[in-house]
Short mmCIF file of C-alpha atoms in Angstrom, two decimals:
data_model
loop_
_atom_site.label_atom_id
_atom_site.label_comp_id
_atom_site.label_asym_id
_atom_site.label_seq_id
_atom_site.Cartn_x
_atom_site.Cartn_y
_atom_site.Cartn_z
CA UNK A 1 97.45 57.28 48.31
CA UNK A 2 95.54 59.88 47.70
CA UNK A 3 96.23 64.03 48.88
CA UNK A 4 93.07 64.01 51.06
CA UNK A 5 94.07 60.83 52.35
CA UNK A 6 97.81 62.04 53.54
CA UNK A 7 96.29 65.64 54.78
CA UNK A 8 95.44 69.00 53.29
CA UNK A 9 99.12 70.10 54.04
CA UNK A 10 100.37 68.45 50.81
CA UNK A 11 97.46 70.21 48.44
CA UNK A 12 99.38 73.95 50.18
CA UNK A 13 102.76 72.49 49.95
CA UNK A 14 102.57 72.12 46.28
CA UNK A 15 100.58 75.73 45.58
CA UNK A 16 103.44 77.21 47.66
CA UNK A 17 106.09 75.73 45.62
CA UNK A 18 104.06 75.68 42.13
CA UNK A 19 104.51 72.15 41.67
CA UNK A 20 102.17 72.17 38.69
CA UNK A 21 103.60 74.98 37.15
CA UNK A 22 107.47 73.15 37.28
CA UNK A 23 105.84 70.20 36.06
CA UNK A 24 104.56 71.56 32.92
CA UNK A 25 107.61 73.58 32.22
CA UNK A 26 109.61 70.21 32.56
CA UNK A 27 106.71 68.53 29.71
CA UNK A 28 106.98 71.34 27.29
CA UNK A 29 110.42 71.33 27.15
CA UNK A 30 110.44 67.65 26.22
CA UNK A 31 107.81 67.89 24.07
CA UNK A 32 109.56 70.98 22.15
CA UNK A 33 112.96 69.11 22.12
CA UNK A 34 112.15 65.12 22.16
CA UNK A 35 115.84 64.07 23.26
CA UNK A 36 116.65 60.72 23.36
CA UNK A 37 117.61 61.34 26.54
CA UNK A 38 115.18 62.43 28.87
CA UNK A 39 116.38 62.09 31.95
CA UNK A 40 119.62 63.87 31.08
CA UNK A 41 117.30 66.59 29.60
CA UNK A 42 115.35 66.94 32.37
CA UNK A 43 118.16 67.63 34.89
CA UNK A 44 119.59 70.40 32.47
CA UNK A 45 116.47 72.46 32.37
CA UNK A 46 116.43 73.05 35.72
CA UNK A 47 119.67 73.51 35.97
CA UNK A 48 119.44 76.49 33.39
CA UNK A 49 115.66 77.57 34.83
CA UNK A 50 117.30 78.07 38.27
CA UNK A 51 121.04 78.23 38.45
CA UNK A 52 120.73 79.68 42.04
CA UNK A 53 119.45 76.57 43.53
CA UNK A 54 121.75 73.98 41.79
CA UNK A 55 124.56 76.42 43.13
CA UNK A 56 123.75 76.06 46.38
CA UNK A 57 123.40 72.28 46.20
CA UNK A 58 126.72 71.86 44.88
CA UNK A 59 128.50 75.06 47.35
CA UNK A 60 128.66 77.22 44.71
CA UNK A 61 127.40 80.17 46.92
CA UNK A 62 127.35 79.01 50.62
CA UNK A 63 130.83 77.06 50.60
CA UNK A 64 129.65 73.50 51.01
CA UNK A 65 130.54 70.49 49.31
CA UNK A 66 128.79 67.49 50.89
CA UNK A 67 126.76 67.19 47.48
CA UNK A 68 129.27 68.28 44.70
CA UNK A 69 130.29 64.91 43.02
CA UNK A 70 126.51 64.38 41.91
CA UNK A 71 125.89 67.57 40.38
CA UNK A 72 129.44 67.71 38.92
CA UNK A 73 127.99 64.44 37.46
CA UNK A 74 125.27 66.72 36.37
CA UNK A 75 127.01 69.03 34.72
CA UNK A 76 129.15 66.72 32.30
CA UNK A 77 125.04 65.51 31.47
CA UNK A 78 124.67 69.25 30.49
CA UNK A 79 127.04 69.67 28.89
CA UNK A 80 126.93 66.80 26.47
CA UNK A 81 123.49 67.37 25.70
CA UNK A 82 124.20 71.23 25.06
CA UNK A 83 126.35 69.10 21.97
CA UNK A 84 123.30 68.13 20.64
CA UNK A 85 120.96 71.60 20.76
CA UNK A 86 121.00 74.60 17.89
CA UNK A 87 120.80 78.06 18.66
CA UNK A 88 117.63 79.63 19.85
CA UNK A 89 115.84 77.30 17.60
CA UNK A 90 116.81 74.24 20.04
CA UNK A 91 119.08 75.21 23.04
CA UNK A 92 117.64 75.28 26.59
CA UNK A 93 118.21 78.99 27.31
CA UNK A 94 121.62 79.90 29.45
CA UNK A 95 122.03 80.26 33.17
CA UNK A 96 121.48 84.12 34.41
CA UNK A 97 125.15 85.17 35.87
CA UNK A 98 125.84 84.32 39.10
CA UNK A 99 125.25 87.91 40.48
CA UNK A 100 121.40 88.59 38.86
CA UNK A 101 120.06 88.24 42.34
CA UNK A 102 117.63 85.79 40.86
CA UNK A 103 116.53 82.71 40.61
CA UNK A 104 115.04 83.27 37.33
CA UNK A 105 113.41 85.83 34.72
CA UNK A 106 110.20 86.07 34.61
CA UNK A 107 107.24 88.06 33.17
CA UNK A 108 104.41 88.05 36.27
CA UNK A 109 101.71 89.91 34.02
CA UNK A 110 101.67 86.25 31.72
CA UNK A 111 100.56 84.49 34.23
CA UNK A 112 99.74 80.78 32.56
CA UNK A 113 97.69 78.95 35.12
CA UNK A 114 94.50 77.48 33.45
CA UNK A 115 92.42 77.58 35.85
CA UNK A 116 93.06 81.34 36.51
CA UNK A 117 92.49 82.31 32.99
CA UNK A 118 94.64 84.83 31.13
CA UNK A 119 93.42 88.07 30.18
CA UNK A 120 94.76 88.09 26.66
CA UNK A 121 93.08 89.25 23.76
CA UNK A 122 94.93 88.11 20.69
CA UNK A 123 95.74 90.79 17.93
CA UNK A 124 93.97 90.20 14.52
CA UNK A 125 96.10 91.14 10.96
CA UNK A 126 93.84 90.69 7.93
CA UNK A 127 95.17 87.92 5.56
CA UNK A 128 93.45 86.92 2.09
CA UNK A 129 92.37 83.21 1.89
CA UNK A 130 95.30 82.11 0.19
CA UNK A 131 97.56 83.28 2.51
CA UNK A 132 96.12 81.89 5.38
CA UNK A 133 95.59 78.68 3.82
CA UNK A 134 99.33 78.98 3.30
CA UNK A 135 100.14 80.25 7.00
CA UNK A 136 98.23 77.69 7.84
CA UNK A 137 100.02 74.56 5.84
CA UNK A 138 103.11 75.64 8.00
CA UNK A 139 101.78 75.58 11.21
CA UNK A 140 100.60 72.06 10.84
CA UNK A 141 103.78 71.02 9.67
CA UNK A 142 105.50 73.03 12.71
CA UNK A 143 105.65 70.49 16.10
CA UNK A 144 105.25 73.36 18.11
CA UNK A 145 101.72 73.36 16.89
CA UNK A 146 100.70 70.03 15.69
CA UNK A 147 97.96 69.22 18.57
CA UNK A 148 96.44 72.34 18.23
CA UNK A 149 92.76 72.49 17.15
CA UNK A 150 91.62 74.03 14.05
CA UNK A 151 90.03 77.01 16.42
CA UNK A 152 93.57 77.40 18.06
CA UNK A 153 95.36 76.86 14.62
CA UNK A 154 93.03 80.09 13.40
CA UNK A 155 93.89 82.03 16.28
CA UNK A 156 97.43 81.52 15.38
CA UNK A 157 97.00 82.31 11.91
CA UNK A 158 95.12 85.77 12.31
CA UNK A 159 97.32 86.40 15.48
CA UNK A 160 100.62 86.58 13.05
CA UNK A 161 102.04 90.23 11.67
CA UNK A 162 103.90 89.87 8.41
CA UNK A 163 106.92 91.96 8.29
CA UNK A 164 109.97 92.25 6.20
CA UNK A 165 113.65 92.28 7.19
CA UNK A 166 116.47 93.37 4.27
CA UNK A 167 119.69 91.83 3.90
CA UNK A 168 122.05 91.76 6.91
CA UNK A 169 119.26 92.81 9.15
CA UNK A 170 120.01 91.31 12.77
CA UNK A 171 116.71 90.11 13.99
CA UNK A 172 117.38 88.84 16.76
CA UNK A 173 120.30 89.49 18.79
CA UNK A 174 121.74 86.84 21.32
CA UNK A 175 121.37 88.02 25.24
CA UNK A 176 118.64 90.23 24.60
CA UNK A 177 114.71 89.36 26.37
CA UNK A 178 112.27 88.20 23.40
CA UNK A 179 109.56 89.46 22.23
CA UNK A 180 108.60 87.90 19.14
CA UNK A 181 108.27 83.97 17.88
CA UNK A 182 109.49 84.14 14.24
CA UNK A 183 107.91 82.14 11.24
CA UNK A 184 109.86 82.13 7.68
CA UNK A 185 107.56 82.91 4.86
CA UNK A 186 110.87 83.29 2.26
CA UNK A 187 114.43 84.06 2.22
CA UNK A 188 117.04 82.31 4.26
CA UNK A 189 118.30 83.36 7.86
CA UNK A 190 121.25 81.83 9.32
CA UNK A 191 121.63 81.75 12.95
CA UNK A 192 125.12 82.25 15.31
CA UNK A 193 125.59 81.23 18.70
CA UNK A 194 128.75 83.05 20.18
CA UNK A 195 129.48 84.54 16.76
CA UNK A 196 129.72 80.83 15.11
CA UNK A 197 127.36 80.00 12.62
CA UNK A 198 125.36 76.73 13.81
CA UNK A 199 122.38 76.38 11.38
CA UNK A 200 120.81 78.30 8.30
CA UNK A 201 116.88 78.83 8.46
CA UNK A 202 114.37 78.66 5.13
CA UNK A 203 111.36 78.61 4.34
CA UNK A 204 108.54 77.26 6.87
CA UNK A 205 110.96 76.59 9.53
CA UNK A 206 110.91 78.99 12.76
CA UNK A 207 112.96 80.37 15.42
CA UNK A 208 112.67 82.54 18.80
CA UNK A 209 110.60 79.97 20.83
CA UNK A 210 112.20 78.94 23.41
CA UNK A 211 113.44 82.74 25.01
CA UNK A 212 109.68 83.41 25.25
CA UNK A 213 108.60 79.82 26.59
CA UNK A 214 111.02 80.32 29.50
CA UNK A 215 111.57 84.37 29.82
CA UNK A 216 115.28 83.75 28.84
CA UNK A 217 117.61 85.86 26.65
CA UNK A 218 117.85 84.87 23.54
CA UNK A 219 120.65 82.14 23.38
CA UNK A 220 121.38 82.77 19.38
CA UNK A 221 121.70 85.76 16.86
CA UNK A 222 119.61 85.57 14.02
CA UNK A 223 120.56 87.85 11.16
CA UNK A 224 118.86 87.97 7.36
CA UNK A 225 121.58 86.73 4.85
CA UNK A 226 119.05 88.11 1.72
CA UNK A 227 115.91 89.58 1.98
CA UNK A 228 113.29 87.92 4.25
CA UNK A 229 109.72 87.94 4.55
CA UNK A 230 108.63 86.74 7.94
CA UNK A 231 105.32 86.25 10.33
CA UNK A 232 105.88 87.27 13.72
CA UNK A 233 103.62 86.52 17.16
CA UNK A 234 103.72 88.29 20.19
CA UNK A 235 105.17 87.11 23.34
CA UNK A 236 101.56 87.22 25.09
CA UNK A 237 99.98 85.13 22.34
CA UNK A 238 102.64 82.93 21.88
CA UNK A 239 102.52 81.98 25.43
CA UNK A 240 98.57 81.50 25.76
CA UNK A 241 98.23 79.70 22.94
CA UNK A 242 101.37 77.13 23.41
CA UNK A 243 101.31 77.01 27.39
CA UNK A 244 97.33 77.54 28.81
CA UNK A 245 96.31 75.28 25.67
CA UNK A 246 98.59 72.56 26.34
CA UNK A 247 97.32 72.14 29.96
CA UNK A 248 93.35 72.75 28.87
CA UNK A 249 94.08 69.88 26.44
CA UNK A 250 95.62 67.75 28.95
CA UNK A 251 92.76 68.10 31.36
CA UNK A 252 90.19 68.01 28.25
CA UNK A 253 91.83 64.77 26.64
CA UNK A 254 92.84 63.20 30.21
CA UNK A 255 89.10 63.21 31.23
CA UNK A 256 88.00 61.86 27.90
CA UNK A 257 90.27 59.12 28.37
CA UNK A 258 89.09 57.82 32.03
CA UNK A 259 85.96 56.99 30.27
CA UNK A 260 88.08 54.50 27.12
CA UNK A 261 87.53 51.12 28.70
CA UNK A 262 91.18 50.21 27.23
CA UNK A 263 93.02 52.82 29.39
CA UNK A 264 90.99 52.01 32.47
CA UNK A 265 94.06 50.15 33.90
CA UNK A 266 96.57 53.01 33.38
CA UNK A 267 97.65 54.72 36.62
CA UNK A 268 97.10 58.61 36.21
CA UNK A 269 100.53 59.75 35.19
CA UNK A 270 100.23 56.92 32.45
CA UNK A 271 96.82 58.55 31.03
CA UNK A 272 98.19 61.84 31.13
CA UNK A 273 101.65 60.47 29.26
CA UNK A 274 99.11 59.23 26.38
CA UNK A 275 96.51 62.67 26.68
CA UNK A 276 99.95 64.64 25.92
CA UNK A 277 101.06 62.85 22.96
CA UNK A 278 97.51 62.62 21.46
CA UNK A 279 97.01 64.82 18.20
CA UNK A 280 93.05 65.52 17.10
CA UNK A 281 92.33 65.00 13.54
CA UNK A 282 88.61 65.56 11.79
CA UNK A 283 86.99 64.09 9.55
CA UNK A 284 83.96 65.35 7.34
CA UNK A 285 81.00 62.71 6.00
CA UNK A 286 82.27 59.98 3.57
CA UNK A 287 86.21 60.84 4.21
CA UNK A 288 87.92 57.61 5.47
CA UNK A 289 89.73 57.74 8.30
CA UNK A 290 92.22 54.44 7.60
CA UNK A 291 92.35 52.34 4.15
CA UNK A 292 92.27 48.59 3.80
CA UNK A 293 95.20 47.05 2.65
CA UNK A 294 97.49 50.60 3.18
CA UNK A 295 100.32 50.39 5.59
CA UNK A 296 99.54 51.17 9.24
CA UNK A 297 100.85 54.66 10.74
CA UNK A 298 98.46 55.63 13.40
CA UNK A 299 96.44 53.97 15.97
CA UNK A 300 92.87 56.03 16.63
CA UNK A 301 90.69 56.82 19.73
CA UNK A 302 87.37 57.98 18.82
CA UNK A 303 86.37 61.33 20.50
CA UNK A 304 83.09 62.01 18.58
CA UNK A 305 80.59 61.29 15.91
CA UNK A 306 80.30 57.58 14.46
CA UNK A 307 82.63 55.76 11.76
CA UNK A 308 81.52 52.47 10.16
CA UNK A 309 84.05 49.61 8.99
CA UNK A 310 84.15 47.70 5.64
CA UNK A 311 86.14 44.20 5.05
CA UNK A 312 86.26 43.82 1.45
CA UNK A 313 83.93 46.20 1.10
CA UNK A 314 81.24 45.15 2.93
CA UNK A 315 79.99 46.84 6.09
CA UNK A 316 80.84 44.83 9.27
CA UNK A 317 79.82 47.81 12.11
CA UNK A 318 79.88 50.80 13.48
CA UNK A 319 81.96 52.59 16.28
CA UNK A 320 80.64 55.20 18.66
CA UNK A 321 82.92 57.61 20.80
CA UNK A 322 85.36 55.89 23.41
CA UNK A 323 86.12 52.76 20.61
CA UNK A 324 89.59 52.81 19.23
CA UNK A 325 90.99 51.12 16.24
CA UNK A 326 94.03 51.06 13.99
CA UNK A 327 96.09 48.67 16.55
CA UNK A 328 96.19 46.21 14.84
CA UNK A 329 99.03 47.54 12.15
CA UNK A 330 100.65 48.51 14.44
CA UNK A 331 101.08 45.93 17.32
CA UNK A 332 101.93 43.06 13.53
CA UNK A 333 103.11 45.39 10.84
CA UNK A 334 100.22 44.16 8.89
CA UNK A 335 98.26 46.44 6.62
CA UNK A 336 95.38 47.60 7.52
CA UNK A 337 92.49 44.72 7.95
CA UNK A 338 89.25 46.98 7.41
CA UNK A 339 88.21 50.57 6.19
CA UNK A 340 87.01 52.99 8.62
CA UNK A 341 84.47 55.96 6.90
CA UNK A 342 83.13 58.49 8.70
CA UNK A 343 79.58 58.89 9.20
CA UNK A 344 79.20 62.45 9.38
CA UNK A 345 81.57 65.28 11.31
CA UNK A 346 83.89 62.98 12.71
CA UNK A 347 86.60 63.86 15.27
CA UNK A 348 89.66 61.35 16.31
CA UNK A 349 92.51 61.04 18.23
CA UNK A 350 95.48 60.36 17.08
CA UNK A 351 98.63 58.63 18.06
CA UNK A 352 101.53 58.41 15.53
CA UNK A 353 103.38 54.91 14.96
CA UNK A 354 106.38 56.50 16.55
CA UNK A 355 104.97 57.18 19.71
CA UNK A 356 102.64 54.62 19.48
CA UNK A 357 104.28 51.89 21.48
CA UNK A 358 106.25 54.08 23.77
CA UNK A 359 103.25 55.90 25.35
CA UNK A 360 100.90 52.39 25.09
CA UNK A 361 103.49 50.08 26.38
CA UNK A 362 101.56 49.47 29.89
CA UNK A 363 98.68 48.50 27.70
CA UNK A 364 100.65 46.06 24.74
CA UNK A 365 99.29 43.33 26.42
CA UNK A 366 95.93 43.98 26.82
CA UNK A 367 95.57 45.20 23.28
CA UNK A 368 97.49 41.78 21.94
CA UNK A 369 95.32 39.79 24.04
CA UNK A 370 91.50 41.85 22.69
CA UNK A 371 93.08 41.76 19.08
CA UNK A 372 93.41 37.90 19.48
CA UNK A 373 90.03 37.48 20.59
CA UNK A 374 88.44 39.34 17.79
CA UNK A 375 86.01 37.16 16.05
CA UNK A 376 83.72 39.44 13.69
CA UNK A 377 81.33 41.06 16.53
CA UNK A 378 80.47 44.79 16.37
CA UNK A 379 79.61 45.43 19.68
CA UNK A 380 81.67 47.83 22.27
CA UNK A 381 84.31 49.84 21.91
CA UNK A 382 87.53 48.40 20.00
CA UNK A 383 85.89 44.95 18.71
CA UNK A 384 86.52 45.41 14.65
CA UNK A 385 90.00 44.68 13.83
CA UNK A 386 91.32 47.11 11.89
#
């Protein structure tokens, strides 16, 4: 049932409580981590994003204890997936002590609601070519930025100060606000949580995202164990880019996908499970997309431009936006049945073989039951077996 159906009290009751703002927090923080166990993970964000209230639940502050077995439940959750988390590249960000006087820490100039905008210009450091192309070969292998769009990716790039830290340098310092997202150029940084060494950082990887994703203290040290050469962001830029883009694309991607005939029987919360995971990927004229006879790793939604498919390399149609393909490999483990070439700019996208069949699985059915009926026609969206 719809909001306007139930009353326009619901639309203020979630405003007032920012609903939509909790909501994303609890997405990005599974996107960032991907535990195996969600739920688990869920319940220990907000139990470190607002301490206050799970104290009061359990009558940690107002003496009652009508509700403490279920959060002491809670807490052995916590703790066991605190087991599985790293320093400040990976742990959820600790609770504020008892006596802060808050519920959380926050930053209200970075506001991160889309449809407000966010005044942020982001700062511009001159890079040659090569370097770029280098920053750039990082990012995209970073999962913090793999959906990002080549525009966002540049942003990124020219948005990132190079700086240097000598030997023994403590770059970060564990309980202090961040500032900075870190990316390693060279060297090697190791990081300690409570003065024990939990992981060593090289080349390409990165650290410092999560105490500016959730206006935390830092939950590690990070200190230079030889000399490092580093790219740092800005709070501010970090956030736009990472937070306001992953709702844009959401609402982009989500409304691109009510019009792909496939996902017309997903409920909303199922479309906007798949318009999360969804990377996009271009192509230029001539490049192909997916290879006959090559092993299947991806399963494609086409966003815009035209692709045409070969059998044995003859031409047996064309797709237009809204067709997918790529299923096929993926629902059988057979290799791919056709190639798919672009026909000009091309723009796709993506969902990986991993997350392939756990986003999909409402649609398995439907996609068995169209790839069974296949029989050579090139007309609508999704007919070529590929």
């Amino acid at each position: 049932m719809s909001l306007q159906m139930e009353g326009g009290d619901h639309q203020e009751y979630l405003e007032k409580h920012e609903i939509s703002q909790l909501f994303v927090s609890v997405v990005e923080a599974l996107l960032v981590e991907k535990p195996e166990k969600p739920i688990v993970h869920i319940i220990a964000h907000f139990q470190k994003k607002f301490p206050g209230e799970f104290l009061e639940v359990a009558g940690g502050e107002k003496g009652s204890s009508a509700n403490s077995s279920p959060d002491d439940d809670d807490d052995s959750d916590d703790d066991d997936d605190d087991d599985d988390e790293v320093g400040d590249m990976q742990a959820m960000p600790p609770p504020i002590p008892k006596g802060g006087g808050r519920r959380r820490v926050s930053v209200s100039a970075e506001s991160m609601d889309a449809n407000k905008g966010v005044a942020h210009k982001a700062p511009v450091f001159e890079k040659e070519g090569v370097v770029q192309e280098r920053i750039r070969t990082m990012l995209k292998s970073n999962m913090l930025f793999k959906h990002l769009d080549e525009k966002q990716v540049q942003i990124l790039v020219d948005a990132l100060e190079p700086t240097e830290s000598p030997v023994g340098t403590e770059i970060i310092k564990q309980g202090d606000m961040g500032d900075y997202f870190y990316l390693m150029d060279s060297g090697i940084c190791e990081i300690f949580k409570d003065g024990e060494l939990v992981q060593t950082c090289t080349e390409a990887m990165s650290f410092g995202e999560l105490a500016l994703m959730y206006n935390s203290p830092r939950a590690a040290t990070v200190t230079a164990k030889e000399n490092v050469k580093l790219y740092k962001l800005d709070r501010a830029t970090f956030k736009v880019i990472l937070t306001d883009t992953t709702i844009k694309k959401r609402e982009q991607y989500s409304s691109f996908l009510e019009n792909v005939s496939i996902l017309a029987h997903l409920q909303e919360n199922e479309r906007l499970t798949v318009a999360d995971a969804l990377t996009s990927v271009s192509f230029n004229e001539g490049e192909k997309v997916i290879v006959e006879g090559d092993a299947g790793n991806g399963f494609y939604i086409l966003e815009e431009g035209t692709v045409e498919c070969f059998k044995g390399g003859e031409s047996v149609g064309t797709l237009e936006p809204g067709a997918y393909f790529g299923e096929v490999a993926l629902l059988t483990d057979r290799p791919r049945q056709a190639t798919v070439v672009a026909k000009g700019a091309v723009k796709c996208l993506s969902l990986e073989r991993k997350t392939f069949k756990r986003v999909m699985g409402p649609l398995e059915d439907i996609l068995q039951r169209n790839m069974s009926a296949y029989s050579g026609s090139t007309e609508g969206a999704g007919s070529i077996a590929v």
